[in-house]
Amino acid sequence: MTRILINGGTVVTAAETMRADVLIEGEKVIALLGAGAPEVADADVIDASGKLVFPGSVDAHTHMEIPFGAATSKDTFETGTRAAAWGGTTTIIDFPIQMKGDSLIGSFEETMAKAVGNSAIDFGLHQIVGDVNEQSLAELDVVFKEGVTSYKLFTAYPGVYYSTDAELMKVMQWASSNGSTILMHAENGSAIDLLREQAIARGDTAPLYHALTRPAEMEGEAAHRTILLAELTGAPLYIVHISAKQVVEEIAAARARGSNVFGETCPQYLFLELSLLDQGFEGAKYVCSPPLRDPADGHQDALWRALANNDLQVVATDHCPFDFEGQKTLGRGDFTKIPNGLPVVEHRFPLLIHAALADNRFSLNRMVDIASTTPAKMYGIYPQKGTIAVGSDADIAIVDPAATDTVSAATHHMNVDYSCFESMDLTGRIETVLSRGRVLIADGQYHGRPDHGRYLKRGLNQLVR
Ligand SMILES: [Zn+2]
């Protein structure tokens, strides 16, 4: 079996920072060697002197090649997972989408067919339940046996993915019976649809109105309601892509009550803001749901604070890229036709490293927790993923903390024609990335293969109290 020694670096996990060499055999870490350890012979050496050695990061929320209105998100599993690897992400959790009238099992099989053999890194799947009925409720048990332990529901998008409160409760009751976690897209879709219709009728058709018709209060309302439903049923609840301080407050209150309620935010809500939508149709590049918020209202501050103090637990991407030309432009003259979603999977981990190293938002250990360890525990793949420890998969990102990288669509690896973080200078450059002991990125080159990544059958949420 091939042995690799990562030599001379500083290993950073959620728990500690230590000078140690990492010895890998085959796909696993087999030793962490401190000062005075015996020499290792017969290993390929990766020199990590002066570098930080992190667990490969876990992006718990991506959408490769999914339909949204008239468009399909541009990254396939092949291009999206390759881009993720460039950014030090070695696991993603993506979503089969059951649409109205679809079979749930059918959507799972369809996504497996797209992903297996086409992923550079390991992947798990959450199931979107878009049509709650007798058949899909029965099919949940089948998908659960395939290692899908988390199910996404929507209070947004009436007529597409939306569930009524009774439908939400039916799936929550099922989840409560076996310990599955419910993911919630929390926005009041019916009230938002009214505001959207009224804006278009007034002639307010520019991208900015996408954001103005999805007020933070409507995110807070849906979070409040679905938290209470989850508490009633006993299902663990994880609210996805939080943009609003109102939701942070709801989650903090629920956690203070001892409830199994968790929250995720995304780099776009931390680093980008509402004014980016207010630049004519260029603003379409920043259309996602929930929308970017105005920092003057305190949303970004609340999100950063909540990440530091564990009121929020995870940063994922909601990666769902659409080209500006030909896809976002479908909504010229009508913001409701702009496909929702942003390209983020490659830059989440670098942005979080920058937030720790340059902006002192949190410690490097807390950064690893948010980026890798907690998502791995939340979705039942820890300690195989999410840390560097004896017996863990050798998923590793080696970073030069003294180097900087400039984000640009001209150099990124996502299959999309713009970057929403264009020209940002990020402290800390990801230099070498390994997945299960295989070098994917080294010396500025990609060495991976689309059939390297494996499907992860996941266990239950390890953070449930
Ligand atoms: Zn999503």
Short mmCIF file of C-alpha atoms and ligand atoms in Angstrom, two decimals:
data_model
loop_
_atom_site.label_atom_id
_atom_site.label_comp_id
_atom_site.label_asym_id
_atom_site.label_seq_id
_atom_site.Cartn_x
_atom_site.Cartn_y
_atom_site.Cartn_z
CA MET A 1 0.00 0.00 0.00
CA THR A 2 1.21 3.51 -0.78
CA ARG A 3 2.43 5.47 2.22
CA ILE A 4 2.54 9.27 2.27
CA LEU A 5 4.17 11.38 4.99
CA ILE A 6 3.01 15.00 5.31
CA ASN A 7 6.10 16.38 6.92
CA GLY A 8 6.83 19.48 8.99
CA GLY A 9 3.40 21.11 9.06
CA THR A 10 1.08 22.36 11.78
CA VAL A 11 -2.03 20.19 12.04
CA VAL A 12 -5.19 22.14 12.85
CA THR A 13 -8.34 20.30 13.94
CA ALA A 14 -11.46 21.58 15.68
CA ALA A 15 -9.94 20.51 19.00
CA GLU A 16 -6.28 21.50 18.76
CA THR A 17 -3.33 22.95 16.90
CA MET A 18 -0.19 20.78 16.96
CA ARG A 19 3.15 20.29 15.29
CA ALA A 20 2.80 16.82 13.83
CA ASP A 21 3.64 14.81 10.75
CA VAL A 22 0.72 12.94 9.23
CA LEU A 23 1.36 9.39 8.09
CA ILE A 24 -1.07 7.99 5.54
CA GLU A 25 -1.32 4.41 4.36
CA GLY A 26 -3.70 3.68 1.50
CA GLU A 27 -6.84 5.71 2.13
CA LYS A 28 -6.42 6.30 5.87
CA VAL A 29 -4.42 8.35 8.33
CA ILE A 30 -2.47 5.77 10.37
CA ALA A 31 -0.38 8.02 12.64
CA LEU A 32 0.19 11.56 13.84
CA LEU A 33 3.90 11.82 14.66
CA GLY A 34 5.17 14.44 17.08
CA ALA A 35 8.70 15.35 18.11
CA GLY A 36 10.88 12.32 18.87
CA ALA A 37 8.85 9.90 16.77
CA PRO A 38 10.91 7.31 14.88
CA GLU A 39 11.90 8.05 11.28
CA VAL A 40 9.42 6.86 8.67
CA ALA A 41 11.01 5.00 5.80
CA ASP A 42 9.40 4.02 2.48
CA ALA A 43 6.88 6.88 2.35
CA ASP A 44 6.39 9.55 -0.32
CA VAL A 45 7.06 12.84 1.47
CA ILE A 46 4.99 15.99 1.06
CA ASP A 47 6.89 18.91 2.59
CA ALA A 48 4.51 21.02 4.68
CA SER A 49 7.09 23.16 6.50
CA GLY A 50 5.53 26.49 7.41
CA LYS A 51 2.13 25.25 6.25
CA LEU A 52 -1.18 24.55 7.98
CA VAL A 53 -2.58 21.04 7.57
CA PHE A 54 -6.38 21.01 7.76
CA PRO A 55 -8.99 18.26 7.42
CA GLY A 56 -10.52 18.49 3.95
CA SER A 57 -13.68 20.53 4.28
CA VAL A 58 -17.25 19.25 4.12
CA ASP A 59 -19.77 21.29 2.12
CA ALA A 60 -23.15 20.09 3.40
CA HIS A 61 -25.27 21.89 0.78
CA THR A 62 -24.67 21.83 -3.00
CA HIS A 63 -26.86 21.61 -6.10
CA MET A 64 -25.05 20.15 -9.09
CA GLU A 65 -26.94 20.06 -12.43
CA ILE A 66 -30.44 20.81 -11.17
CA PRO A 67 -33.28 22.53 -12.99
CA PHE A 68 -34.48 25.96 -11.83
CA GLY A 69 -37.26 27.35 -14.00
CA ALA A 70 -35.99 27.28 -17.58
CA ALA A 71 -32.30 26.77 -16.65
CA THR A 72 -30.11 23.96 -15.28
CA SER A 73 -27.31 24.75 -12.82
CA LYS A 74 -24.08 24.77 -14.82
CA ASP A 75 -21.80 22.57 -12.74
CA THR A 76 -22.16 18.85 -13.29
CA PHE A 77 -20.98 16.51 -10.56
CA GLU A 78 -17.75 16.23 -12.54
CA THR A 79 -17.03 19.95 -12.88
CA GLY A 80 -18.47 20.93 -9.51
CA THR A 81 -16.58 18.36 -7.46
CA ARG A 82 -13.34 19.16 -9.30
CA ALA A 83 -13.82 22.85 -8.44
CA ALA A 84 -14.60 21.88 -4.85
CA ALA A 85 -11.30 19.98 -4.66
CA TRP A 86 -9.39 23.03 -5.88
CA GLY A 87 -10.88 24.86 -2.91
CA GLY A 88 -9.94 22.22 -0.34
CA THR A 89 -13.40 20.65 -0.10
CA THR A 90 -13.22 16.87 -0.09
CA THR A 91 -16.84 15.97 0.69
CA ILE A 92 -20.11 17.41 -0.56
CA ILE A 93 -23.68 16.56 0.31
CA ASP A 94 -25.98 17.17 -2.66
CA PHE A 95 -29.72 16.66 -3.18
CA PRO A 96 -31.99 14.42 -5.22
CA ILE A 97 -35.06 16.52 -5.98
CA GLN A 98 -38.50 14.99 -5.84
CA MET A 99 -40.74 17.41 -7.77
CA LYS A 100 -44.55 17.42 -7.67
CA GLY A 101 -45.81 14.16 -9.13
CA ASP A 102 -42.35 12.48 -9.09
CA SER A 103 -41.39 9.28 -7.36
CA LEU A 104 -39.04 9.94 -4.46
CA ILE A 105 -37.02 6.80 -5.15
CA GLY A 106 -36.86 7.76 -8.81
CA SER A 107 -35.28 11.11 -7.95
CA PHE A 108 -32.73 9.39 -5.70
CA GLU A 109 -31.78 6.92 -8.42
CA GLU A 110 -31.55 9.67 -11.00
CA THR A 111 -29.12 11.68 -8.86
CA MET A 112 -27.04 8.58 -8.09
CA ALA A 113 -26.81 7.95 -11.86
CA LYS A 114 -25.48 11.48 -12.37
CA ALA A 115 -23.03 11.38 -9.47
CA VAL A 116 -21.55 7.88 -9.34
CA GLY A 117 -18.47 7.70 -11.56
CA ASN A 118 -18.51 11.46 -12.05
CA SER A 119 -17.29 12.79 -8.71
CA ALA A 120 -13.74 13.79 -7.90
CA ILE A 121 -14.52 13.67 -4.15
CA ASP A 122 -16.78 11.66 -1.85
CA PHE A 123 -20.42 12.68 -1.65
CA GLY A 124 -23.56 12.03 0.35
CA LEU A 125 -27.14 12.93 -0.47
CA HIS A 126 -29.97 14.66 1.37
CA GLN A 127 -33.42 13.96 -0.09
CA ILE A 128 -35.66 16.86 -1.15
CA VAL A 129 -39.29 15.99 -0.46
CA GLY A 130 -41.22 18.22 -2.85
CA ASP A 131 -44.50 16.31 -2.91
CA VAL A 132 -45.73 14.88 0.38
CA ASN A 133 -48.28 12.15 -0.35
CA GLU A 134 -48.98 8.55 0.63
CA GLN A 135 -46.59 7.12 -1.94
CA SER A 136 -43.68 9.45 -1.13
CA LEU A 137 -44.14 8.91 2.61
CA ALA A 138 -43.81 5.16 2.00
CA GLU A 139 -40.76 5.70 -0.23
CA LEU A 140 -38.97 7.61 2.54
CA ASP A 141 -38.21 4.29 4.26
CA VAL A 142 -36.52 2.93 1.13
CA VAL A 143 -34.29 5.98 0.68
CA PHE A 144 -33.44 5.96 4.40
CA LYS A 145 -32.03 2.42 4.01
CA GLU A 146 -29.71 3.77 1.30
CA GLY A 147 -27.97 5.97 3.86
CA VAL A 148 -30.00 9.15 3.37
CA THR A 149 -30.56 10.43 6.90
CA SER A 150 -31.67 14.00 6.19
CA TYR A 151 -34.69 15.35 4.33
CA LYS A 152 -35.26 18.86 2.97
CA LEU A 153 -38.62 20.58 3.04
CA PHE A 154 -39.67 24.03 1.84
CA THR A 155 -41.98 26.72 3.13
CA ALA A 156 -40.98 28.67 -0.01
CA TYR A 157 -41.81 28.24 -3.73
CA PRO A 158 -45.58 27.51 -3.71
CA GLY A 159 -46.54 25.19 -6.56
CA VAL A 160 -42.97 23.87 -6.87
CA TYR A 161 -41.48 22.55 -3.61
CA TYR A 162 -43.76 24.17 -1.04
CA SER A 163 -45.31 22.08 1.74
CA THR A 164 -48.26 23.04 3.90
CA ASP A 165 -47.81 22.94 7.67
CA ALA A 166 -49.64 19.59 7.78
CA GLU A 167 -47.33 18.17 5.11
CA LEU A 168 -44.26 19.44 6.99
CA MET A 169 -45.58 17.75 10.12
CA LYS A 170 -46.15 14.40 8.41
CA VAL A 171 -42.52 14.21 7.30
CA MET A 172 -41.30 15.51 10.67
CA GLN A 173 -43.29 12.82 12.48
CA TRP A 174 -41.66 10.19 10.25
CA ALA A 175 -38.20 11.72 10.85
CA SER A 176 -38.81 11.75 14.58
CA SER A 177 -39.56 8.02 14.48
CA ASN A 178 -36.09 7.11 13.15
CA GLY A 179 -33.88 10.07 14.10
CA SER A 180 -33.54 11.63 10.64
CA THR A 181 -32.80 15.35 10.47
CA ILE A 182 -35.13 17.77 8.69
CA LEU A 183 -33.53 20.50 6.58
CA MET A 184 -35.75 23.53 6.13
CA HIS A 185 -35.77 26.25 3.50
CA ALA A 186 -37.51 28.79 5.72
CA GLU A 187 -39.20 31.67 3.89
CA ASN A 188 -42.93 32.39 3.83
CA GLY A 189 -43.49 31.53 0.16
CA SER A 190 -47.12 32.50 -0.07
CA ALA A 191 -46.63 36.01 1.33
CA ILE A 192 -43.50 36.45 -0.79
CA ASP A 193 -45.36 35.41 -3.97
CA LEU A 194 -47.90 38.18 -3.33
CA LEU A 195 -45.13 40.78 -2.97
CA ARG A 196 -43.50 39.51 -6.18
CA GLU A 197 -46.75 39.78 -8.17
CA GLN A 198 -47.35 43.28 -6.83
CA ALA A 199 -43.81 44.40 -7.72
CA ILE A 200 -44.07 43.13 -11.30
CA ALA A 201 -47.53 44.78 -11.66
CA ARG A 202 -46.00 48.11 -10.52
CA GLY A 203 -43.23 47.76 -13.11
CA ASP A 204 -40.51 47.06 -10.52
CA THR A 205 -38.84 44.35 -12.60
CA ALA A 206 -35.10 44.84 -11.88
CA PRO A 207 -33.03 42.26 -9.92
CA LEU A 208 -33.06 44.48 -6.81
CA TYR A 209 -36.78 43.69 -6.40
CA HIS A 210 -35.96 40.01 -6.05
CA ALA A 211 -34.40 40.94 -2.70
CA LEU A 212 -36.92 43.59 -1.68
CA THR A 213 -39.85 41.17 -2.13
CA ARG A 214 -38.25 38.57 0.20
CA PRO A 215 -38.05 40.54 3.46
CA ALA A 216 -36.08 39.23 6.42
CA GLU A 217 -39.29 39.13 8.47
CA MET A 218 -40.65 36.45 6.13
CA GLU A 219 -37.57 34.33 6.80
CA GLY A 220 -37.94 34.86 10.54
CA GLU A 221 -41.63 33.95 10.44
CA ALA A 222 -41.02 30.66 8.64
CA ALA A 223 -38.14 29.78 10.96
CA HIS A 224 -40.29 30.45 14.02
CA ARG A 225 -43.18 28.34 12.69
CA THR A 226 -41.09 25.39 11.55
CA ILE A 227 -39.05 25.35 14.77
CA LEU A 228 -42.30 25.00 16.74
CA LEU A 229 -43.51 22.23 14.43
CA ALA A 230 -40.21 20.41 14.85
CA GLU A 231 -40.37 20.78 18.62
CA LEU A 232 -43.90 19.39 18.63
CA THR A 233 -42.91 16.35 16.59
CA GLY A 234 -39.47 15.81 18.14
CA ALA A 235 -37.63 15.88 14.80
CA PRO A 236 -34.14 17.42 14.74
CA LEU A 237 -34.28 20.57 12.58
CA TYR A 238 -31.50 22.23 10.57
CA ILE A 239 -32.41 25.52 8.94
CA VAL A 240 -30.43 26.02 5.72
CA HIS A 241 -28.87 29.14 4.18
CA ILE A 242 -29.77 31.64 6.90
CA SER A 243 -29.43 35.27 5.86
CA ALA A 244 -31.47 37.11 8.50
CA LYS A 245 -30.80 38.06 12.13
CA GLN A 246 -34.42 37.16 12.91
CA VAL A 247 -33.64 33.51 12.19
CA VAL A 248 -30.49 33.61 14.31
CA GLU A 249 -32.62 34.85 17.20
CA GLU A 250 -35.17 32.05 16.70
CA ILE A 251 -32.45 29.39 16.64
CA ALA A 252 -30.67 30.79 19.69
CA ALA A 253 -33.97 30.80 21.62
CA ALA A 254 -34.80 27.22 20.59
CA ARG A 255 -31.33 25.98 21.53
CA ALA A 256 -31.59 27.75 24.87
CA ARG A 257 -34.78 25.72 25.43
CA GLY A 258 -32.74 22.58 24.78
CA SER A 259 -34.23 21.82 21.36
CA ASN A 260 -32.38 19.99 18.61
CA VAL A 261 -32.36 22.98 16.29
CA PHE A 262 -29.33 23.86 14.17
CA GLY A 263 -28.46 26.55 11.66
CA GLU A 264 -26.41 26.98 8.52
CA THR A 265 -25.34 30.15 6.77
CA CYS A 266 -23.35 30.63 3.56
CA PRO A 267 -20.39 32.78 2.46
CA GLN A 268 -22.65 34.95 0.30
CA TYR A 269 -24.61 36.12 3.37
CA LEU A 270 -21.40 36.80 5.28
CA PHE A 271 -19.31 38.50 2.60
CA LEU A 272 -21.83 40.00 0.12
CA GLU A 273 -24.65 42.51 0.54
CA LEU A 274 -27.89 43.88 -0.81
CA SER A 275 -26.34 46.83 -2.71
CA LEU A 276 -24.77 44.36 -5.18
CA LEU A 277 -28.25 43.72 -6.55
CA ASP A 278 -28.74 47.45 -7.13
CA GLN A 279 -26.64 47.85 -10.27
CA GLY A 280 -29.17 47.44 -13.07
CA PHE A 281 -29.36 43.99 -14.59
CA GLU A 282 -25.79 43.12 -13.45
CA GLY A 283 -27.49 42.61 -10.10
CA ALA A 284 -28.85 39.31 -11.48
CA LYS A 285 -25.43 37.81 -10.73
CA TYR A 286 -26.33 38.06 -7.04
CA VAL A 287 -29.87 36.65 -7.16
CA CYS A 288 -30.31 33.82 -4.68
CA SER A 289 -32.97 32.89 -2.09
CA PRO A 290 -33.04 34.02 0.63
CA PRO A 291 -31.55 37.23 -0.79
CA LEU A 292 -28.45 39.17 0.22
CA ARG A 293 -29.24 41.57 3.08
CA ASP A 294 -28.37 45.15 4.04
CA PRO A 295 -25.53 45.16 6.59
CA ALA A 296 -26.96 48.39 8.05
CA ASP A 297 -29.78 46.20 9.41
CA GLY A 298 -27.29 44.13 11.41
CA HIS A 299 -27.73 40.81 9.59
CA GLN A 300 -24.06 40.11 8.76
CA ASP A 301 -22.92 41.08 12.27
CA ALA A 302 -25.49 38.73 13.76
CA LEU A 303 -24.37 35.86 11.51
CA TRP A 304 -20.66 36.30 12.31
CA ARG A 305 -21.38 36.53 16.03
CA ALA A 306 -23.59 33.45 15.92
CA LEU A 307 -20.88 31.43 14.16
CA ALA A 308 -18.34 32.43 16.78
CA ASN A 309 -20.60 31.52 19.72
CA ASN A 310 -22.24 28.40 18.18
CA ASP A 311 -25.77 29.77 17.81
CA LEU A 312 -25.06 28.82 14.17
CA GLN A 313 -23.04 25.67 13.56
CA VAL A 314 -22.25 25.31 9.86
CA VAL A 315 -21.20 27.30 6.80
CA ALA A 316 -22.20 25.55 3.56
CA THR A 317 -22.58 27.00 0.08
CA ASP A 318 -26.00 26.28 -1.46
CA HIS A 319 -23.78 26.16 -4.57
CA CYS A 320 -26.09 26.48 -7.58
CA PRO A 321 -24.30 28.27 -10.42
CA PHE A 322 -25.91 29.83 -13.47
CA ASP A 323 -24.07 31.67 -16.24
CA PHE A 324 -24.81 35.37 -16.44
CA GLU A 325 -25.03 35.20 -20.25
CA GLY A 326 -27.88 32.99 -21.39
CA GLN A 327 -29.13 31.89 -17.94
CA LYS A 328 -29.39 34.83 -15.51
CA THR A 329 -30.36 36.91 -18.58
CA LEU A 330 -33.59 34.88 -18.87
CA GLY A 331 -34.86 37.34 -16.26
CA ARG A 332 -34.11 40.56 -18.12
CA GLY A 333 -37.25 42.67 -17.71
CA ASP A 334 -38.73 40.28 -15.10
CA PHE A 335 -36.72 39.41 -11.99
CA THR A 336 -39.01 36.46 -11.26
CA LYS A 337 -37.47 34.64 -14.25
CA ILE A 338 -33.86 34.95 -13.03
CA PRO A 339 -32.63 31.50 -11.94
CA ASN A 340 -31.81 31.61 -8.21
CA GLY A 341 -28.34 30.57 -7.13
CA LEU A 342 -24.68 31.48 -6.89
CA PRO A 343 -21.34 29.79 -7.66
CA VAL A 344 -19.61 29.28 -4.31
CA VAL A 345 -18.33 25.71 -3.87
CA GLU A 346 -14.72 26.52 -4.76
CA HIS A 347 -14.36 29.52 -2.46
CA ARG A 348 -16.22 28.67 0.74
CA PHE A 349 -13.22 27.13 2.50
CA PRO A 350 -10.73 29.79 1.30
CA LEU A 351 -13.14 32.52 2.45
CA LEU A 352 -13.45 30.91 5.89
CA ILE A 353 -9.67 30.54 6.18
CA HIS A 354 -9.38 34.23 5.29
CA ALA A 355 -12.03 35.11 7.88
CA ALA A 356 -9.95 33.38 10.56
CA LEU A 357 -6.42 34.37 9.44
CA ALA A 358 -6.96 37.93 8.22
CA ASP A 359 -10.20 39.12 9.80
CA ASN A 360 -9.96 37.36 13.19
CA ARG A 361 -13.63 36.40 13.04
CA PHE A 362 -12.89 33.18 14.96
CA SER A 363 -9.98 30.90 15.80
CA LEU A 364 -8.59 28.49 13.22
CA ASN A 365 -9.95 25.64 15.36
CA ARG A 366 -13.46 27.10 15.31
CA MET A 367 -13.07 27.60 11.55
CA VAL A 368 -12.30 23.88 11.10
CA ASP A 369 -15.30 23.07 13.28
CA ILE A 370 -17.66 25.16 11.12
CA ALA A 371 -16.17 24.05 7.80
CA SER A 372 -15.52 20.36 8.44
CA THR A 373 -16.07 18.76 11.82
CA THR A 374 -19.58 19.92 12.69
CA PRO A 375 -21.04 19.24 9.22
CA ALA A 376 -19.48 15.75 9.38
CA LYS A 377 -21.07 15.13 12.79
CA MET A 378 -24.40 16.70 11.76
CA TYR A 379 -24.67 14.37 8.78
CA GLY A 380 -23.36 11.17 10.31
CA ILE A 381 -19.97 10.79 8.60
CA TYR A 382 -17.67 11.67 11.53
CA PRO A 383 -14.88 10.69 12.29
CA GLN A 384 -14.42 9.14 8.82
CA LYS A 385 -14.71 12.74 7.58
CA GLY A 386 -14.22 16.12 9.23
CA THR A 387 -10.99 15.61 11.18
CA ILE A 388 -7.40 14.40 11.02
CA ALA A 389 -7.11 11.42 13.35
CA VAL A 390 -5.85 7.85 13.29
CA GLY A 391 -8.38 5.83 11.29
CA SER A 392 -9.96 8.81 9.54
CA ASP A 393 -10.01 9.07 5.77
CA ALA A 394 -6.91 10.88 4.55
CA ASP A 395 -8.86 13.92 3.31
CA ILE A 396 -6.48 16.81 3.81
CA ALA A 397 -5.93 20.40 2.64
CA ILE A 398 -2.47 21.95 3.04
CA VAL A 399 -2.50 25.74 3.17
CA ASP A 400 0.25 28.35 3.01
CA PRO A 401 -0.91 30.98 5.53
CA ALA A 402 1.61 33.52 4.25
CA ALA A 403 0.38 33.47 0.64
CA THR A 404 -2.63 35.21 -0.84
CA ASP A 405 -4.90 34.34 -3.73
CA THR A 406 -7.11 36.61 -5.79
CA VAL A 407 -10.53 35.24 -6.74
CA SER A 408 -11.45 35.60 -10.40
CA ALA A 409 -13.73 33.99 -12.96
CA ALA A 410 -10.68 34.02 -15.25
CA THR A 411 -8.89 31.50 -13.02
CA HIS A 412 -11.58 29.64 -11.08
CA HIS A 413 -12.57 26.07 -11.93
CA MET A 414 -16.35 26.23 -11.61
CA ASN A 415 -18.15 25.92 -14.95
CA VAL A 416 -19.70 29.39 -14.85
CA ASP A 417 -18.91 32.70 -16.51
CA TYR A 418 -18.60 35.00 -13.51
CA SER A 419 -17.57 35.04 -9.85
CA CYS A 420 -19.59 36.80 -7.17
CA PHE A 421 -16.34 37.23 -5.18
CA GLU A 422 -14.41 38.69 -8.16
CA SER A 423 -11.11 40.42 -7.24
CA MET A 424 -11.23 39.57 -3.53
CA ASP A 425 -7.74 38.96 -2.12
CA LEU A 426 -7.81 36.01 0.26
CA THR A 427 -5.12 35.29 2.83
CA GLY A 428 -4.04 31.64 2.89
CA ARG A 429 -3.52 29.68 -0.31
CA ILE A 430 -4.66 26.08 -0.68
CA GLU A 431 -1.68 24.27 -2.18
CA THR A 432 -2.18 20.52 -1.81
CA VAL A 433 -5.40 18.55 -1.44
CA LEU A 434 -5.78 14.83 -0.78
CA SER A 435 -8.92 12.72 -0.83
CA ARG A 436 -8.72 9.25 0.75
CA GLY A 437 -4.95 9.32 0.39
CA ARG A 438 -4.96 10.31 -3.26
CA VAL A 439 -3.38 13.64 -4.22
CA LEU A 440 -6.00 15.66 -6.11
CA ILE A 441 -4.29 19.04 -6.18
CA ALA A 442 -0.52 19.70 -6.07
CA ASP A 443 1.87 22.17 -7.70
CA GLY A 444 -1.01 24.06 -9.30
CA GLN A 445 -2.20 20.94 -11.12
CA TYR A 446 -5.28 18.76 -10.85
CA HIS A 447 -4.43 15.06 -10.52
CA GLY A 448 -7.89 13.69 -9.67
CA ARG A 449 -10.24 11.43 -11.55
CA PRO A 450 -14.01 11.67 -11.98
CA ASP A 451 -14.48 8.11 -10.70
CA HIS A 452 -12.49 8.57 -7.48
CA GLY A 453 -15.35 9.94 -5.34
CA ARG A 454 -17.57 7.44 -3.55
CA TYR A 455 -21.13 7.61 -2.28
CA LEU A 456 -21.28 7.93 1.51
CA LYS A 457 -23.98 5.96 3.29
CA ARG A 458 -24.52 8.20 6.28
CA GLY A 459 -25.43 7.59 9.90
CA LEU A 460 -27.66 9.74 12.09
CA ASN A 461 -27.00 13.25 13.35
CA GLN A 462 -24.37 12.95 16.09
CA LEU A 463 -25.18 16.36 17.61
CA VAL A 464 -28.70 15.50 18.70
CA ARG A 465 -29.07 15.97 22.46
ZN ZN B 1 -30.33 24.70 -1.51
#
